[in-house]
Amino acid sequence: MQKNDMIELTITDLSVEGSGIGKFQGMTFFVKDTVIGDVIFAKIMKLKKNYGYARLMEIKEASPNRVEPHCVYARACGGCQLQQMSYESQLAFKEKKIRDNLIRLGGFSKEELYEVMEPVVGMEHPFGYRNKAQFPVGYDRDGNVVTGFYAGRTHNIIPNTDCALGVPVNRMVLETVLSYMRAQRVSAYQEATGKGLVRHVLIRCGFDSKEIMVCLVINGRELPGEGKLAEMLKKIPGMTSISLNVNTQKTNVILGRETRTIWGRDTIKDALYLRNVSDFSRTGKKTVYQISPQSFYQVNPLQTEKLYSLVLDYAALTGKETVWDLYCGIGTISLFLAANARKVYGVEIVPKAVEDARKNARLNGIGNAEFFLGKAEEVLPEFYGRAKAGGAKEDMLHPDVIVVDPPRKGCDEKCLDTMLKMRPGRIVYVSCDSATLARDLRVLKGGGYEVRKVRGVDQFGETVHVETVCLLSRKAQ
Ligand code: SAH
C-alpha cells in the first residue's frame, strides 16, 4: 500500500471533525466529504503507521443520507464539513458527538445519559442562518483583489462573495468593498509578507432590526478615500454602522484593539425573543441588544433564542434568586435571566462587551443586573474572598444559580473551584465544545453536583459544531 493508490472503502463512522472513516486491509482511513453508508473509491494521500488519509475520487454507492451540497465551494472551503449529509443525519451526528464526549471524557455511563439527555434542538432552515461573517481579503492567482473563504486547513483564499450560511446582503457589501478597493487602488493584506492594507471585512446583520454593520480590518491607521467607501456602502439598505479596525500585528487574530467609526453609529441593535420551551414558538417578550464590532454575539439568532429559553427554563427562577452569569459577553443571557431573578451579576473579559452589557441593561429598563470586567477565574474568587471577609454582599457568596458560557477551552480550574465553594443550588453550563464540557462536568460531579439535563442545540448547521446546554443540581447532603 502506498501513496496515490486507489482503494475501495465503505464508510462506517465519522470523526469529530466530520471526516468519514473506513477500513482497508486493517488500516483506518479518514476521507473528507463522505457520509456513513457511502461506498467509495479514494486515493491515498498520506500514510501513517496504523491509519491514513485518502481523497474521495468517486462514489460507487451513495449512502441514503447523502444529499447534493448546496454550495459549489462546499468541498474546497474549510467552513462547512457536513453539506453532503442530510440535515437529520447531521443532527444525529451531533447528538452522538456530545454523547461520546461525555462518556469518553466525562466519565458518564450510557444509562446515565439515557436518563438525562434530551433530543438535540435542530434548525428550521440550516442555511442562511449566520448574522455575522468575516471574509478575508487577498489576491487571486492573477493578482486581482478578492474576498472569500479559507480553503480547509490553509490560508489560501477561495474567491467567493456569497456564503450559503450567511445573509444575501454580504454579497452586496463585499462587491462594494472590492469595487472601492479597485477604484482607489487600495491593497489587500498579504500574510506572507505582512504588507498590504485591507485584511478582513466583518459584516453583522441584525435579523430582527435589519440593521447592518460593516467593519474593515486594516493593517494601518488610515484608509485612502475612506469617505468614498462610506459613501458607497451607506447606499445599502439597512446600513447603520461603518467602521475601521486597526490590526497591524502579524497574527491570525482577526480584530485589533482599536475601532474607529467612519459613518453612522458605533453599534447596531438586535432583539432576541423568549420562546416556549415546549414547542419553541416565540412569546411576545423580547430583549434588545446593542452590539459593537469587537463584542461576541451569538451568530445564529433564531437558535440562540431557543438556547437562552432553555437556559432560563433550566435555571427555574422564581424572582427571588441571585444569579452569576460568567462569560456573559454583552449581557445576552444575563438580561434574559434578570426579568425573573432578584439580582444578576455578569462577568466578562472584553471591555467593549461589558460596556455594551451595561448599556443593554439600561436599554431594556433592567436595574437588577450588574457587570464586572475581568476574567471569570479572577473576578469570582476575588468576590468570594471579599464576601467571606465581610467586604461584599452575602448573596454574592452563595448565589442560587450560576450560569457559565465559556469559550471552547472551557472553564478555568480556579473558576470551577470557586463555583463549588459557592455551593449554588443549580449550575447551568452552556458549552460550544462538548469535549471541554465533559472535562468540566467531571470536576463538578466530583464536587457534589448531579447532572440533570443535557441537550444539544444546533447553532451551526452544515458544520461539525454544536452547542450543549446542561443543568446540574447540588446533591442533598
Ligand atoms: N454568554 C454570552 C457570551 C458567550 S461567548 C452570549 O451568549 O452571548 C464567551 C464569552 O466569554 C466571550 O464574550 C468572551 O469574550 C468571554 N471570555 C473569554 N474568556 C473569558 C474569561 N476568562 N473570563 C470571562 N470572560 C471570558
PDB file of C-alpha atoms in Angstrom, residues 339-435:
ATOM      1  CA  ALA A 339     -36.538  39.664  34.490  1.00  0.00           C
ATOM      2  CA  ASN A 340     -37.063  36.512  36.572  1.00  0.00           C
ATOM      3  CA  ALA A 341     -34.348  36.917  39.200  1.00  0.00           C
ATOM      4  CA  ARG A 342     -33.723  39.190  42.162  1.00  0.00           C
ATOM      5  CA  LYS A 343     -30.201  40.037  41.021  1.00  0.00           C
ATOM      6  CA  VAL A 344     -27.830  39.020  38.233  1.00  0.00           C
ATOM      7  CA  TYR A 345     -24.054  39.516  38.291  1.00  0.00           C
ATOM      8  CA  GLY A 346     -22.275  39.187  34.944  1.00  0.00           C
ATOM      9  CA  VAL A 347     -18.534  38.706  34.348  1.00  0.00           C
ATOM     10  CA  GLU A 348     -16.801  39.296  31.014  1.00  0.00           C
ATOM     11  CA  ILE A 349     -13.224  39.809  29.860  1.00  0.00           C
ATOM     12  CA  VAL A 350     -13.745  42.147  26.829  1.00  0.00           C
ATOM     13  CA  PRO A 351     -14.105  45.801  27.940  1.00  0.00           C
ATOM     14  CA  LYS A 352     -16.337  46.800  24.994  1.00  0.00           C
ATOM     15  CA  ALA A 353     -18.654  43.883  25.715  1.00  0.00           C
ATOM     16  CA  VAL A 354     -19.033  44.939  29.361  1.00  0.00           C
ATOM     17  CA  GLU A 355     -19.780  48.474  28.177  1.00  0.00           C
ATOM     18  CA  ASP A 356     -22.411  47.042  25.813  1.00  0.00           C
ATOM     19  CA  ALA A 357     -23.833  44.860  28.611  1.00  0.00           C
ATOM     20  CA  ARG A 358     -24.325  47.875  30.900  1.00  0.00           C
ATOM     21  CA  LYS A 359     -25.959  49.875  28.112  1.00  0.00           C
ATOM     22  CA  ASN A 360     -28.132  46.901  27.203  1.00  0.00           C
ATOM     23  CA  ALA A 361     -29.423  46.670  30.765  1.00  0.00           C
ATOM     24  CA  ARG A 362     -30.467  50.342  30.570  1.00  0.00           C
ATOM     25  CA  LEU A 363     -31.898  49.893  27.090  1.00  0.00           C
ATOM     26  CA  ASN A 364     -34.229  47.199  28.425  1.00  0.00           C
ATOM     27  CA  GLY A 365     -35.054  49.050  31.655  1.00  0.00           C
ATOM     28  CA  ILE A 366     -33.323  46.380  33.718  1.00  0.00           C
ATOM     29  CA  GLY A 367     -31.986  47.685  37.043  1.00  0.00           C
ATOM     30  CA  ASN A 368     -31.042  44.413  38.744  1.00  0.00           C
ATOM     31  CA  ALA A 369     -28.081  43.352  36.598  1.00  0.00           C
ATOM     32  CA  GLU A 370     -24.522  44.366  37.436  1.00  0.00           C
ATOM     33  CA  PHE A 371     -21.499  43.659  35.242  1.00  0.00           C
ATOM     34  CA  PHE A 372     -17.851  43.180  36.149  1.00  0.00           C
ATOM     35  CA  LEU A 373     -14.878  43.396  33.821  1.00  0.00           C
ATOM     36  CA  GLY A 374     -12.264  40.684  34.173  1.00  0.00           C
ATOM     37  CA  LYS A 375     -11.507  37.001  33.932  1.00  0.00           C
ATOM     38  CA  ALA A 376     -14.135  34.758  35.489  1.00  0.00           C
ATOM     39  CA  GLU A 377     -11.326  32.826  37.204  1.00  0.00           C
ATOM     40  CA  GLU A 378     -10.113  36.036  38.860  1.00  0.00           C
ATOM     41  CA  VAL A 379     -13.296  38.026  39.462  1.00  0.00           C
ATOM     42  CA  LEU A 380     -15.214  35.162  41.054  1.00  0.00           C
ATOM     43  CA  PRO A 381     -12.511  34.126  43.589  1.00  0.00           C
ATOM     44  CA  GLU A 382     -11.954  37.785  44.420  1.00  0.00           C
ATOM     45  CA  PHE A 383     -15.628  38.365  45.235  1.00  0.00           C
ATOM     46  CA  TYR A 384     -15.802  35.110  47.086  1.00  0.00           C
ATOM     47  CA  GLY A 385     -12.810  36.115  49.212  1.00  0.00           C
ATOM     48  CA  ARG A 386     -14.220  39.564  49.878  1.00  0.00           C
ATOM     49  CA  ALA A 387     -17.697  38.276  50.652  1.00  0.00           C
ATOM     50  CA  LYS A 388     -16.226  35.819  53.116  1.00  0.00           C
ATOM     51  CA  ALA A 389     -14.270  38.603  54.793  1.00  0.00           C
ATOM     52  CA  GLY A 390     -17.457  40.642  55.021  1.00  0.00           C
ATOM     53  CA  GLY A 391     -16.463  43.098  52.294  1.00  0.00           C
ATOM     54  CA  ALA A 392     -19.097  42.100  49.722  1.00  0.00           C
ATOM     55  CA  LYS A 393     -22.708  41.089  49.851  1.00  0.00           C
ATOM     56  CA  GLU A 394     -23.639  37.720  51.286  1.00  0.00           C
ATOM     57  CA  ASP A 395     -25.751  36.876  48.231  1.00  0.00           C
ATOM     58  CA  MET A 396     -22.589  37.039  46.096  1.00  0.00           C
ATOM     59  CA  LEU A 397     -21.028  34.397  48.284  1.00  0.00           C
ATOM     60  CA  HIS A 398     -23.841  31.880  47.888  1.00  0.00           C
ATOM     61  CA  PRO A 399     -25.856  32.544  44.738  1.00  0.00           C
ATOM     62  CA  ASP A 400     -28.834  30.353  43.907  1.00  0.00           C
ATOM     63  CA  VAL A 401     -27.771  29.747  40.327  1.00  0.00           C
ATOM     64  CA  ILE A 402     -24.503  30.071  38.385  1.00  0.00           C
ATOM     65  CA  VAL A 403     -24.657  30.148  34.576  1.00  0.00           C
ATOM     66  CA  VAL A 404     -21.434  29.669  32.605  1.00  0.00           C
ATOM     67  CA  ASP A 405     -20.941  30.041  28.845  1.00  0.00           C
ATOM     68  CA  PRO A 406     -17.180  29.808  28.302  1.00  0.00           C
ATOM     69  CA  PRO A 407     -15.255  29.809  25.003  1.00  0.00           C
ATOM     70  CA  ARG A 408     -14.074  26.495  23.527  1.00  0.00           C
ATOM     71  CA  LYS A 409     -11.366  25.917  26.078  1.00  0.00           C
ATOM     72  CA  GLY A 410     -13.976  25.619  28.836  1.00  0.00           C
ATOM     73  CA  CYS A 411     -13.775  26.921  32.398  1.00  0.00           C
ATOM     74  CA  ASP A 412     -10.545  27.564  34.216  1.00  0.00           C
ATOM     75  CA  GLU A 413      -9.925  25.252  37.178  1.00  0.00           C
ATOM     76  CA  LYS A 414      -9.898  28.196  39.583  1.00  0.00           C
ATOM     77  CA  CYS A 415     -13.287  29.235  38.297  1.00  0.00           C
ATOM     78  CA  LEU A 416     -14.754  25.728  38.785  1.00  0.00           C
ATOM     79  CA  ASP A 417     -13.172  25.511  42.199  1.00  0.00           C
ATOM     80  CA  THR A 418     -14.780  28.763  43.352  1.00  0.00           C
ATOM     81  CA  MET A 419     -18.131  27.756  41.867  1.00  0.00           C
ATOM     82  CA  LEU A 420     -18.041  24.641  44.030  1.00  0.00           C
ATOM     83  CA  LYS A 421     -17.173  26.672  47.115  1.00  0.00           C
ATOM     84  CA  MET A 422     -20.122  28.976  46.448  1.00  0.00           C
ATOM     85  CA  ARG A 423     -22.494  25.985  46.565  1.00  0.00           C
ATOM     86  CA  PRO A 424     -25.220  27.271  44.221  1.00  0.00           C
ATOM     87  CA  GLY A 425     -28.356  25.116  44.109  1.00  0.00           C
ATOM     88  CA  ARG A 426     -28.122  24.881  40.321  1.00  0.00           C
ATOM     89  CA  ILE A 427     -25.469  25.340  37.666  1.00  0.00           C
ATOM     90  CA  VAL A 428     -26.409  25.831  34.024  1.00  0.00           C
ATOM     91  CA  TYR A 429     -23.469  25.137  31.736  1.00  0.00           C
ATOM     92  CA  VAL A 430     -23.674  26.349  28.113  1.00  0.00           C
ATOM     93  CA  SER A 431     -20.848  24.959  26.012  1.00  0.00           C
ATOM     94  CA  CYS A 432     -19.659  25.219  22.426  1.00  0.00           C
ATOM     95  CA  ASP A 433     -17.264  22.288  22.842  1.00  0.00           C
ATOM     96  CA  SER A 434     -18.609  19.116  24.387  1.00  0.00           C
ATOM     97  CA  ALA A 435     -15.063  17.803  24.994  1.00  0.00           C
TER      98      ALA A 435
END
